[in-house]
Amino acid sequence: MTALRSRRVVISALAVCLALLGAALVVTLAVLPSSNKEEPFLKYEAESGLLQGTMVSQEGEGFSGSGFVTDFTDEQDQLTFEVVAPKAVLYNVWVSYRAPNGNKVAGISLNNQPHGELVLQPNDQFSELKAGKLLLQEGTNTISLTRGWGYYDIDYIKLQKTKPETKHQVSGELVNGNASAEAKKLMNYLVKNYGKSMLSGQTELDNVSWIEKVTGKEPAMVGFDLIDYSKTRAEHGAISYEVEKAIGWHKQGGITTFLWHWNAPTGIIDEPGKEWWRGFYADSVTFDLEKALSDTESEEYKLLLADIDTIAVQLQRLKDAHVPILFRPLHEAEGGWFWWGAKGPEPAKQLYRIVYDRLVNKHELNNLIWIWNSVQPEWYPGDDVVDIVSVDSYPTPGDHSPAINYFDNLVALVSNKKLVAMTENGSIPDPDLMKAYGANWCWFVTWEGDYLNDGKHNSQEILKKIYNHSNVTTLDELPDLFGMKKAVDKEE
Ligand SMILES: [Ca+2]
């Protein structure tokens, strides 16, 4: 399913040599008043920055200083701040911006290396956004905002030295009071491991041997997909062996996670470009979730429940085999590209709660650990139905920064009381940077195809480094969570 990722907006890596632009401009540094021994804020006006393809404007009002920077329209357009740090220190960063024309994304580069992206919520007036953290080197650093989706205005950035991390307060108690012993055991392990080591993970069981060949190690976790068990795919002849594969993986002692590219229960368009197998994309179906949920007597509503029951049959097979599942239904809802997210947060949250209720209470699938996959607070279905929060991270290929912005936002979303995972990724975060930034991703799961093996998203060199890193857990380093190692000994 590599085509799944083609929708991603790819912000091409910057290979811009700022030195060519002549002597770099050192922007004015203003130390703002502070109180109670707080670290001072360092403020840098955009209009005093180094502009490349962008321009200063004074249009409208509410900006700080003498203007703001706009016109991020061409791919190479950017704004660069030069910041001198007395020593290597981790800073919090805020960006004051205006994006009146809907959701935008800006790229961030630190010292000419891509460093994640910044989601800019729509606003009509300039306002400050917490933009994550940056580990500045001693001496001169460059912080660049690169075009991304463009069409936003930048007023200034603000930096402040970070305070020591507050400890995570994750109890690990599962939301399902009847969770199975296996599920509890897995969760306890994840909680114990949180902040110490990141579990390595990979989609598609078939990729495990390639990873072992390249790195000498196997991932601790494999990601499976319920996609082809969806009724409207099975009706077209789709066949899946994901459950058999997952049971086999479990017997090797590995951890199992499932998502579900849920082909819509009805309303499949099935014409060129909108084929039946694209039936999880909002653009390939007429199925309207909001409408279906509005009438519990409707055919559409009943078909939704029937689909959940179909999936329950597969999850039951995993339950019977004592496989605990890190379960991630309705993924990437806030992206809006799947039908379950296309009608905004309310129907998505409502459907998530229906899926939870039906699988947990009706089907008694107590082997599931529940993962929610959207970051924005308005999309969060509630503490009572979520065990772990997560994001899917597809930065610029080769950007191995720790995605600290996503991490911090997820920690804040759950008041630091639930685990935080990177449930899909392109380029894997560098464990050394994760440590420096305090980005304690519980696990990562690299998507397949180019994301794993094109040498650009993840070079073989970095795969070797990550899979052999002391802060990354691989299959051989997992404890015998499910008594499988003993079972193998017995068979021998
Ligand atoms: Ca300004």
GROMACS .gro file of C-alpha atoms and ligand atoms in nm:
model
  493
    1MET     CA    1   0.000   0.000   0.000
    2THR     CA    2   0.278   0.240  -0.080
    3ALA     CA    3   0.032   0.455  -0.275
    4LEU     CA    4  -0.122   0.539   0.058
    5ARG     CA    5   0.151   0.783   0.125
    6SER     CA    6   0.142   0.963  -0.206
    7ARG     CA    7  -0.098   1.218  -0.062
    8ARG     CA    8   0.174   1.349   0.162
    9VAL     CA    9   0.295   1.692   0.087
   10VAL     CA   10   0.662   1.649   0.038
   11ILE     CA   11   0.865   1.945   0.142
   12SER     CA   12   1.181   1.897  -0.049
   13ALA     CA   13   1.506   1.903   0.142
   14LEU     CA   14   1.684   2.234   0.135
   15ALA     CA   15   2.025   2.239  -0.016
   16VAL     CA   16   2.061   2.610   0.015
   17CYS     CA   17   2.400   2.752   0.085
   18LEU     CA   18   2.329   3.067   0.277
   19ALA     CA   19   2.692   3.170   0.255
   20LEU     CA   20   2.635   3.247  -0.113
   21LEU     CA   21   2.400   3.521  -0.011
   22GLY     CA   22   2.686   3.721   0.134
   23ALA     CA   23   2.748   3.819   0.488
   24ALA     CA   24   2.469   3.680   0.701
   25LEU     CA   25   2.258   3.932   0.879
   26VAL     CA   26   2.259   3.911   1.255
   27VAL     CA   27   1.914   4.001   1.373
   28THR     CA   28   1.847   4.231   1.665
   29LEU     CA   29   1.823   4.051   1.992
   30ALA     CA   30   1.573   4.188   2.241
   31VAL     CA   31   1.565   4.054   2.595
   32LEU     CA   32   1.208   4.084   2.715
   33PRO     CA   33   1.120   4.151   3.079
   34SER     CA   34   1.090   3.838   3.288
   35SER     CA   35   0.980   3.759   3.641
   36ASN     CA   36   1.050   3.506   3.917
   37LYS     CA   37   1.389   3.404   3.787
   38GLU     CA   38   1.226   3.278   3.469
   39GLU     CA   39   1.468   3.238   3.185
   40PRO     CA   40   1.448   3.547   2.962
   41PHE     CA   41   1.277   3.532   2.625
   42LEU     CA   42   1.493   3.608   2.323
   43LYS     CA   43   1.286   3.768   2.048
   44TYR     CA   44   1.383   3.791   1.681
   45GLU     CA   45   1.172   3.997   1.441
   46ALA     CA   46   1.112   3.830   1.107
   47GLU     CA   47   1.158   4.156   0.916
   48SER     CA   48   1.518   4.168   1.042
   49GLY     CA   49   1.588   3.813   0.930
   50LEU     CA   50   1.759   3.687   0.620
   51LEU     CA   51   1.505   3.668   0.338
   52GLN     CA   52   1.524   3.434   0.046
   53GLY     CA   53   1.242   3.471  -0.205
   54THR     CA   54   1.026   3.618   0.070
   55MET     CA   55   0.944   3.985   0.142
   56VAL     CA   56   0.867   4.225   0.428
   57SER     CA   57   0.516   4.366   0.448
   58GLN     CA   58   0.325   4.606   0.674
   59GLU     CA   59  -0.019   4.518   0.545
   60GLY     CA   60  -0.289   4.498   0.810
   61GLU     CA   61  -0.219   4.544   1.178
   62GLY     CA   62  -0.130   4.366   1.499
   63PHE     CA   63   0.231   4.283   1.408
   64SER     CA   64   0.531   4.345   1.630
   65GLY     CA   65   0.827   4.563   1.527
   66SER     CA   66   0.824   4.720   1.182
   67GLY     CA   67   0.650   4.448   0.977
   68PHE     CA   68   0.632   4.079   0.902
   69VAL     CA   69   0.760   3.842   0.636
   70THR     CA   70   0.530   3.700   0.371
   71ASP     CA   71   0.526   3.556   0.020
   72PHE     CA   72   0.637   3.201   0.091
   73THR     CA   73   0.528   3.090  -0.255
   74ASP     CA   74   0.816   2.917  -0.434
   75GLU     CA   75   0.967   2.594  -0.315
   76GLN     CA   76   1.299   2.753  -0.217
   77ASP     CA   77   1.143   3.050  -0.036
   78GLN     CA   78   1.248   3.086   0.324
   79LEU     CA   79   1.318   3.311   0.618
   80THR     CA   80   1.630   3.260   0.828
   81PHE     CA   81   1.713   3.381   1.178
   82GLU     CA   82   2.070   3.384   1.296
   83VAL     CA   83   2.096   3.308   1.666
   84VAL     CA   84   2.413   3.305   1.875
   85ALA     CA   85   2.410   3.068   2.172
   86PRO     CA   86   2.670   3.100   2.452
   87LYS     CA   87   2.672   2.721   2.488
   88ALA     CA   88   2.485   2.418   2.359
   89VAL     CA   89   2.139   2.442   2.518
   90LEU     CA   90   1.789   2.322   2.442
   91TYR     CA   91   1.546   2.608   2.377
   92ASN     CA   92   1.168   2.627   2.359
   93VAL     CA   93   1.058   2.809   2.046
   94TRP     CA   94   0.745   3.010   1.966
   95VAL     CA   95   0.647   3.153   1.631
   96SER     CA   96   0.411   3.447   1.585
   97TYR     CA   97   0.224   3.392   1.259
   98ARG     CA   98  -0.091   3.466   1.063
   99ALA     CA   99  -0.259   3.212   0.833
  100PRO     CA  100  -0.600   3.343   0.733
  101ASN     CA  101  -0.664   3.094   0.452
  102GLY     CA  102  -0.696   2.768   0.644
  103ASN     CA  103  -0.457   2.509   0.784
  104LYS     CA  104  -0.094   2.554   0.669
  105VAL     CA  105   0.232   2.376   0.732
  106ALA     CA  106   0.576   2.540   0.751
  107GLY     CA  107   0.904   2.351   0.741
  108ILE     CA  108   1.174   2.419   1.000
  109SER     CA  109   1.547   2.383   0.942
  110LEU     CA  110   1.818   2.409   1.204
  111ASN     CA  111   2.168   2.482   1.075
  112ASN     CA  112   2.055   2.388   0.723
  113GLN     CA  113   1.925   2.046   0.832
  114PRO     CA  114   1.551   1.980   0.803
  115HIS     CA  115   1.403   1.970   1.153
  116GLY     CA  116   1.038   1.878   1.133
  117GLU     CA  117   0.739   2.082   1.041
  118LEU     CA  118   0.501   2.321   1.207
  119VAL     CA  119   0.125   2.292   1.169
  120LEU     CA  120  -0.025   2.641   1.153
  121GLN     CA  121  -0.392   2.649   1.254
  122PRO     CA  122  -0.592   2.913   1.067
  123ASN     CA  123  -0.603   3.257   1.234
  124ASP     CA  124  -0.692   3.608   1.119
  125GLN     CA  125  -0.472   3.792   1.370
  126PHE     CA  126  -0.106   3.734   1.450
  127SER     CA  127  -0.074   3.495   1.742
  128GLU     CA  128   0.203   3.292   1.905
  129LEU     CA  129   0.233   2.920   1.856
  130LYS     CA  130   0.457   2.691   2.057
  131ALA     CA  131   0.684   2.553   1.788
  132GLY     CA  132   0.867   2.282   1.980
  133LYS     CA  133   1.228   2.282   2.086
  134LEU     CA  134   1.564   2.338   1.921
  135LEU     CA  135   1.901   2.221   2.047
  136LEU     CA  136   2.131   2.510   1.958
  137GLN     CA  137   2.505   2.458   1.924
  138GLU     CA  138   2.755   2.682   2.091
  139GLY     CA  139   2.816   2.981   1.864
  140THR     CA  140   2.615   3.084   1.560
  141ASN     CA  141   2.305   2.889   1.457
  142THR     CA  142   2.060   2.939   1.173
  143ILE     CA  143   1.690   2.871   1.220
  144SER     CA  144   1.496   2.873   0.892
  145LEU     CA  145   1.128   2.861   0.820
  146THR     CA  146   1.084   2.699   0.482
  147ARG     CA  147   0.782   2.722   0.258
  148GLY     CA  148   0.594   2.400   0.330
  149TRP     CA  149   0.241   2.469   0.210
  150GLY     CA  150   0.314   2.844   0.195
  151TYR     CA  151   0.056   3.123   0.224
  152TYR     CA  152   0.124   3.237   0.579
  153ASP     CA  153   0.289   3.541   0.740
  154ILE     CA  154   0.563   3.533   1.005
  155ASP     CA  155   0.597   3.818   1.255
  156TYR     CA  156   0.874   3.698   1.489
  157ILE     CA  157   1.018   3.401   1.673
  158LYS     CA  158   1.084   3.379   2.044
  159LEU     CA  159   1.322   3.148   2.230
  160GLN     CA  160   1.358   3.051   2.594
  161LYS     CA  161   1.589   2.799   2.760
  162THR     CA  162   1.394   2.488   2.859
  163LYS     CA  163   1.336   2.384   3.217
  164PRO     CA  164   1.418   2.032   3.337
  165GLU     CA  165   1.161   1.776   3.217
  166THR     CA  166   0.872   1.688   3.444
  167LYS     CA  167   0.849   1.315   3.497
  168HIS     CA  168   0.589   1.116   3.309
  169GLN     CA  169   0.294   1.013   3.524
  170VAL     CA  170   0.166   0.712   3.334
  171SER     CA  171  -0.006   0.450   3.549
  172GLY     CA  172  -0.059   0.205   3.266
  173GLU     CA  173  -0.403   0.108   3.388
  174LEU     CA  174  -0.601   0.008   3.081
  175VAL     CA  175  -0.932   0.181   3.003
  176ASN     CA  176  -1.101  -0.156   2.964
  177GLY     CA  177  -1.145  -0.279   3.321
  178ASN     CA  178  -1.173  -0.637   3.189
  179ALA     CA  179  -0.850  -0.628   2.988
  180SER     CA  180  -0.685  -0.968   2.947
  181ALA     CA  181  -0.376  -1.074   3.141
  182GLU     CA  182  -0.175  -1.058   2.816
  183ALA     CA  183  -0.289  -0.702   2.742
  184LYS     CA  184  -0.203  -0.592   3.096
  185LYS     CA  185   0.136  -0.757   3.076
  186LEU     CA  186   0.219  -0.584   2.748
  187MET     CA  187   0.101  -0.247   2.878
  188ASN     CA  188   0.305  -0.282   3.197
  189TYR     CA  189   0.612  -0.353   2.990
  190LEU     CA  190   0.552  -0.051   2.768
  191VAL     CA  191   0.510   0.173   3.072
  192LYS     CA  192   0.824   0.039   3.237
  193ASN     CA  193   1.014   0.098   2.914
  194TYR     CA  194   0.874   0.450   2.854
  195GLY     CA  195   1.145   0.715   2.858
  196LYS     CA  196   1.422   0.455   2.865
  197SER     CA  197   1.414   0.299   2.522
  198MET     CA  198   1.217   0.322   2.197
  199LEU     CA  199   1.075  -0.001   2.056
  200SER     CA  200   1.163  -0.058   1.692
  201GLY     CA  201   0.874  -0.139   1.462
  202GLN     CA  202   0.796  -0.209   1.098
  203THR     CA  203   0.483  -0.254   0.888
  204GLU     CA  204   0.443  -0.580   0.693
  205LEU     CA  205   0.593  -0.899   0.832
  206ASP     CA  206   0.774  -0.962   0.504
  207ASN     CA  207   1.007  -0.667   0.573
  208VAL     CA  208   1.152  -0.819   0.888
  209SER     CA  209   1.405  -1.036   0.706
  210TRP     CA  210   1.529  -0.740   0.497
  211ILE     CA  211   1.585  -0.537   0.813
  212GLU     CA  212   1.771  -0.826   0.971
  213LYS     CA  213   1.990  -0.857   0.663
  214VAL     CA  214   2.077  -0.485   0.671
  215THR     CA  215   2.106  -0.425   1.046
  216GLY     CA  216   2.162  -0.768   1.202
  217LYS     CA  217   1.852  -0.708   1.417
  218GLU     CA  218   1.478  -0.765   1.392
  219PRO     CA  219   1.215  -0.510   1.499
  220ALA     CA  220   1.039  -0.562   1.833
  221MET     CA  221   0.701  -0.479   1.678
  222VAL     CA  222   0.527  -0.549   1.347
  223GLY     CA  223   0.235  -0.346   1.212
  224PHE     CA  224  -0.053  -0.536   1.048
  225ASP     CA  225  -0.360  -0.406   0.865
  226LEU     CA  226  -0.719  -0.534   0.879
  227ILE     CA  227  -0.782  -0.365   0.544
  228ASP     CA  228  -0.867  -0.671   0.334
  229TYR     CA  229  -1.113  -0.808   0.591
  230SER     CA  230  -1.338  -0.505   0.519
  231LYS     CA  231  -1.664  -0.634   0.372
  232THR     CA  232  -1.653  -0.420   0.058
  233ARG     CA  233  -1.307  -0.554  -0.022
  234ALA     CA  234  -1.385  -0.918   0.055
  235GLU     CA  235  -1.682  -0.884  -0.182
  236HIS     CA  236  -1.435  -0.790  -0.455
  237GLY     CA  237  -1.224  -1.097  -0.386
  238ALA     CA  238  -0.968  -0.952  -0.145
  239ILE     CA  239  -0.811  -1.218   0.076
  240SER     CA  240  -0.603  -1.155   0.386
  241TYR     CA  241  -0.366  -1.365   0.594
  242GLU     CA  242  -0.277  -1.087   0.835
  243VAL     CA  243  -0.426  -1.268   1.135
  244GLU     CA  244  -0.227  -1.586   1.063
  245LYS     CA  245   0.087  -1.378   1.016
  246ALA     CA  246   0.026  -1.189   1.341
  247ILE     CA  247  -0.019  -1.513   1.534
  248GLY     CA  248   0.307  -1.642   1.384
  249TRP     CA  249   0.486  -1.321   1.483
  250HIS     CA  250   0.344  -1.344   1.836
  251LYS     CA  251   0.485  -1.696   1.861
  252GLN     CA  252   0.828  -1.553   1.782
  253GLY     CA  253   0.788  -1.330   2.089
  254GLY     CA  254   0.721  -1.009   1.893
  255ILE     CA  255   0.472  -0.731   1.970
  256THR     CA  256   0.175  -0.687   1.739
  257THR     CA  257  -0.006  -0.371   1.632
  258PHE     CA  258  -0.304  -0.344   1.398
  259LEU     CA  259  -0.461  -0.059   1.209
  260TRP     CA  260  -0.765  -0.078   0.986
  261HIS     CA  261  -0.790   0.089   0.648
  262TRP     CA  262  -1.166   0.053   0.671
  263ASN     CA  263  -1.316   0.029   0.324
  264ALA     CA  264  -1.645   0.216   0.353
  265PRO     CA  265  -1.943  -0.013   0.423
  266THR     CA  266  -2.130   0.124   0.121
  267GLY     CA  267  -2.112   0.407  -0.133
  268ILE     CA  268  -1.804   0.270  -0.312
  269ILE     CA  269  -1.771   0.464  -0.640
  270ASP     CA  270  -1.545   0.214  -0.818
  271GLU     CA  271  -1.444   0.399  -1.133
  272PRO     CA  272  -1.097   0.480  -1.268
  273GLY     CA  273  -0.910   0.682  -1.004
  274LYS     CA  274  -1.173   0.592  -0.744
  275GLU     CA  275  -1.141   0.214  -0.753
  276TRP     CA  276  -1.311  -0.008  -0.493
  277TRP     CA  277  -0.976  -0.075  -0.328
  278ARG     CA  278  -0.942   0.299  -0.258
  279GLY     CA  279  -1.266   0.280  -0.060
  280PHE     CA  280  -1.112   0.409   0.263
  281TYR     CA  281  -1.035   0.745   0.100
  282ALA     CA  282  -1.305   1.009   0.132
  283ASP     CA  283  -1.258   1.102  -0.234
  284SER     CA  284  -1.343   0.750  -0.357
  285VAL     CA  285  -1.674   0.697  -0.177
  286THR     CA  286  -2.010   0.867  -0.141
  287PHE     CA  287  -2.052   0.728   0.211
  288ASP     CA  288  -2.134   1.014   0.450
  289LEU     CA  289  -2.044   0.931   0.810
  290GLU     CA  290  -2.227   1.226   0.960
  291LYS     CA  291  -2.548   1.130   0.782
  292ALA     CA  292  -2.511   0.762   0.875
  293LEU     CA  293  -2.468   0.847   1.243
  294SER     CA  294  -2.764   1.085   1.244
  295ASP     CA  295  -3.016   0.798   1.207
  296THR     CA  296  -2.951   0.477   1.398
  297GLU     CA  297  -3.234   0.310   1.204
  298SER     CA  298  -3.075   0.384   0.867
  299GLU     CA  299  -2.925   0.120   0.641
  300GLU     CA  300  -2.590   0.304   0.651
  301TYR     CA  301  -2.577   0.296   1.029
  302LYS     CA  302  -2.657  -0.076   1.039
  303LEU     CA  303  -2.387  -0.142   0.778
  304LEU     CA  304  -2.133   0.039   0.995
  305LEU     CA  305  -2.213  -0.191   1.286
  306ALA     CA  306  -2.205  -0.497   1.059
  307ASP     CA  307  -1.854  -0.398   0.944
  308ILE     CA  308  -1.737  -0.369   1.304
  309ASP     CA  309  -1.882  -0.715   1.372
  310THR     CA  310  -1.694  -0.854   1.071
  311ILE     CA  311  -1.367  -0.719   1.209
  312ALA     CA  312  -1.457  -0.854   1.554
  313VAL     CA  313  -1.446  -1.207   1.408
  314GLN     CA  314  -1.080  -1.155   1.311
  315LEU     CA  315  -0.988  -0.994   1.642
  316GLN     CA  316  -1.154  -1.286   1.820
  317ARG     CA  317  -0.915  -1.527   1.644
  318LEU     CA  318  -0.626  -1.321   1.785
  319LYS     CA  319  -0.789  -1.321   2.129
  320ASP     CA  320  -0.825  -1.701   2.113
  321ALA     CA  321  -0.452  -1.722   2.034
  322HIS     CA  322  -0.378  -1.496   2.337
  323VAL     CA  323  -0.231  -1.220   2.119
  324PRO     CA  324  -0.259  -0.875   2.278
  325ILE     CA  325  -0.309  -0.608   2.012
  326LEU     CA  326  -0.202  -0.246   2.008
  327PHE     CA  327  -0.517  -0.146   1.819
  328ARG     CA  328  -0.538   0.178   1.618
  329PRO     CA  329  -0.875   0.222   1.448
  330LEU     CA  330  -0.977   0.542   1.262
  331HIS     CA  331  -0.618   0.649   1.215
  332GLU     CA  332  -0.516   0.992   1.085
  333ALA     CA  333  -0.877   1.109   1.126
  334GLU     CA  334  -0.778   1.474   1.158
  335GLY     CA  335  -0.607   1.463   0.819
  336GLY     CA  336  -0.954   1.448   0.659
  337TRP     CA  337  -0.841   1.224   0.372
  338PHE     CA  338  -1.020   0.914   0.505
  339TRP     CA  339  -1.401   0.899   0.514
  340TRP     CA  340  -1.404   0.865   0.893
  341GLY     CA  341  -1.230   1.203   0.928
  342ALA     CA  342  -1.387   1.384   0.633
  343LYS     CA  343  -1.681   1.524   0.830
  344GLY     CA  344  -1.476   1.680   1.109
  345PRO     CA  345  -1.402   1.577   1.466
  346GLU     CA  346  -1.751   1.509   1.606
  347PRO     CA  347  -1.855   1.219   1.377
  348ALA     CA  348  -1.502   1.072   1.400
  349LYS     CA  349  -1.506   1.074   1.780
  350GLN     CA  350  -1.860   0.936   1.786
  351LEU     CA  351  -1.763   0.649   1.557
  352TYR     CA  352  -1.451   0.575   1.761
  353ARG     CA  353  -1.666   0.541   2.073
  354ILE     CA  354  -1.907   0.312   1.885
  355VAL     CA  355  -1.616   0.092   1.771
  356TYR     CA  356  -1.483   0.083   2.127
  357ASP     CA  357  -1.820   0.003   2.281
  358ARG     CA  358  -1.902  -0.268   2.032
  359LEU     CA  359  -1.567  -0.446   2.041
  360VAL     CA  360  -1.517  -0.418   2.418
  361ASN     CA  361  -1.868  -0.452   2.557
  362LYS     CA  362  -2.056  -0.658   2.298
  363HIS     CA  363  -1.773  -0.875   2.164
  364GLU     CA  364  -1.566  -0.874   2.485
  365LEU     CA  365  -1.241  -0.836   2.295
  366ASN     CA  366  -1.029  -0.781   2.602
  367ASN     CA  367  -0.701  -0.830   2.421
  368LEU     CA  368  -0.706  -0.477   2.274
  369ILE     CA  369  -0.501  -0.179   2.389
  370TRP     CA  370  -0.663   0.133   2.244
  371ILE     CA  371  -0.461   0.386   2.046
  372TRP     CA  372  -0.585   0.723   1.927
  373ASN     CA  373  -0.399   0.879   1.637
  374SER     CA  374  -0.488   1.250   1.609
  375VAL     CA  375  -0.307   1.531   1.789
  376GLN     CA  376  -0.554   1.821   1.800
  377PRO     CA  377  -0.753   1.845   2.127
  378GLU     CA  378  -1.087   1.888   1.946
  379TRP     CA  379  -1.035   1.544   1.790
  380TYR     CA  380  -0.965   1.362   2.118
  381PRO     CA  381  -1.241   1.111   2.200
  382GLY     CA  382  -1.176   1.104   2.576
  383ASP     CA  383  -0.955   0.959   2.849
  384ASP     CA  384  -1.203   0.679   2.917
  385VAL     CA  385  -1.155   0.512   2.575
  386VAL     CA  386  -0.787   0.578   2.497
  387ASP     CA  387  -0.480   0.400   2.637
  388ILE     CA  388  -0.211   0.549   2.415
  389VAL     CA  389  -0.194   0.861   2.198
  390SER     CA  390   0.007   0.878   1.881
  391VAL     CA  391   0.093   1.050   1.556
  392ASP     CA  392   0.203   0.939   1.212
  393SER     CA  393   0.515   1.133   1.116
  394TYR     CA  394   0.629   1.184   0.758
  395PRO     CA  395   0.888   1.462   0.761
  396THR     CA  396   1.114   1.560   0.472
  397PRO     CA  397   1.305   1.248   0.362
  398GLY     CA  398   1.624   1.228   0.567
  399ASP     CA  399   1.489   1.442   0.851
  400HIS     CA  400   1.580   1.235   1.157
  401SER     CA  401   1.498   1.509   1.406
  402PRO     CA  402   1.307   1.386   1.712
  403ALA     CA  403   0.963   1.533   1.616
  404ILE     CA  404   0.963   1.702   1.956
  405ASN     CA  405   0.678   1.933   1.862
  406TYR     CA  406   0.443   1.640   1.801
  407PHE     CA  407   0.571   1.465   2.111
  408ASP     CA  408   0.516   1.764   2.341
  409ASN     CA  409   0.169   1.829   2.197
  410LEU     CA  410   0.069   1.468   2.258
  411VAL     CA  411   0.204   1.475   2.615
  412ALA     CA  412  -0.001   1.792   2.674
  413LEU     CA  413  -0.310   1.636   2.512
  414VAL     CA  414  -0.322   1.368   2.782
  415SER     CA  415  -0.173   1.579   3.065
  416ASN     CA  416   0.136   1.355   3.059
  417LYS     CA  417  -0.071   1.059   3.187
  418LYS     CA  418  -0.076   0.828   2.884
  419LEU     CA  419   0.189   0.673   2.663
  420VAL     CA  420   0.294   0.854   2.345
  421ALA     CA  421   0.390   0.662   2.031
  422MET     CA  422   0.495   0.726   1.672
  423THR     CA  423   0.260   0.477   1.509
  424GLU     CA  424   0.381   0.532   1.152
  425ASN     CA  425   0.683   0.709   1.015
  426GLY     CA  426   0.900   0.777   0.716
  427SER     CA  427   1.246   0.886   0.837
  428ILE     CA  428   1.301   0.743   1.187
  429PRO     CA  429   1.391   0.984   1.470
  430ASP     CA  430   1.758   0.965   1.569
  431PRO     CA  431   1.775   0.812   1.921
  432ASP     CA  432   2.065   1.041   2.016
  433LEU     CA  433   1.855   1.348   1.931
  434MET     CA  434   1.553   1.197   2.109
  435LYS     CA  435   1.759   1.174   2.425
  436ALA     CA  436   1.891   1.529   2.391
  437TYR     CA  437   1.539   1.665   2.338
  438GLY     CA  438   1.351   1.440   2.581
  439ALA     CA  439   1.132   1.306   2.300
  440ASN     CA  440   1.046   0.973   2.458
  441TRP     CA  441   0.864   0.804   2.173
  442CYS     CA  442   0.743   0.470   2.306
  443TRP     CA  443   0.792   0.310   1.965
  444PHE     CA  444   0.823   0.381   1.595
  445VAL     CA  445   0.677   0.182   1.304
  446THR     CA  446   0.832   0.260   0.967
  447TRP     CA  447   0.603   0.237   0.666
  448GLU     CA  448   0.709  -0.003   0.395
  449GLY     CA  449   0.841   0.046   0.042
  450ASP     CA  450   1.045   0.361  -0.022
  451TYR     CA  451   1.003   0.475   0.337
  452LEU     CA  452   1.205   0.176   0.450
  453ASN     CA  453   1.448   0.101   0.172
  454ASP     CA  454   1.494   0.379  -0.087
  455GLY     CA  455   1.809   0.494   0.096
  456LYS     CA  456   1.673   0.849   0.118
  457HIS     CA  457   1.411   0.832   0.393
  458ASN     CA  458   1.632   0.594   0.591
  459SER     CA  459   1.983   0.516   0.469
  460GLN     CA  460   2.120   0.173   0.549
  461GLU     CA  461   2.377   0.347   0.764
  462ILE     CA  462   2.114   0.512   0.985
  463LEU     CA  463   1.907   0.192   0.998
  464LYS     CA  464   2.214   0.013   1.132
  465LYS     CA  465   2.275   0.287   1.386
  466ILE     CA  466   1.913   0.292   1.506
  467TYR     CA  467   1.860  -0.084   1.523
  468ASN     CA  468   2.186  -0.130   1.716
  469HIS     CA  469   2.144   0.174   1.944
  470SER     CA  470   2.143   0.115   2.321
  471ASN     CA  471   1.820   0.320   2.353
  472VAL     CA  472   1.634   0.121   2.088
  473THR     CA  473   1.475  -0.216   2.169
  474THR     CA  474   1.481  -0.494   1.911
  475LEU     CA  475   1.316  -0.838   1.910
  476ASP     CA  476   1.614  -1.013   2.073
  477GLU     CA  477   1.606  -0.762   2.360
  478LEU     CA  478   1.237  -0.803   2.444
  479PRO     CA  479   1.163  -0.987   2.765
  480ASP     CA  480   0.970  -1.314   2.729
  481LEU     CA  481   0.637  -1.133   2.764
  482PHE     CA  482   0.412  -1.416   2.658
  483GLY     CA  483   0.606  -1.726   2.761
  484MET     CA  484   0.692  -1.792   2.397
  485LYS     CA  485   1.064  -1.845   2.446
  486LYS     CA  486   0.988  -2.122   2.694
  487ALA     CA  487   0.735  -2.267   2.451
  488VAL     CA  488   0.999  -2.279   2.176
  489ASP     CA  489   1.244  -2.452   2.412
  490LYS     CA  490   0.981  -2.717   2.486
  491GLU     CA  491   0.919  -2.779   2.116
  492GLU     CA  492   1.290  -2.826   2.063
  493CA      CA  493   0.768   4.170   1.316
   0.00000   0.00000   0.00000
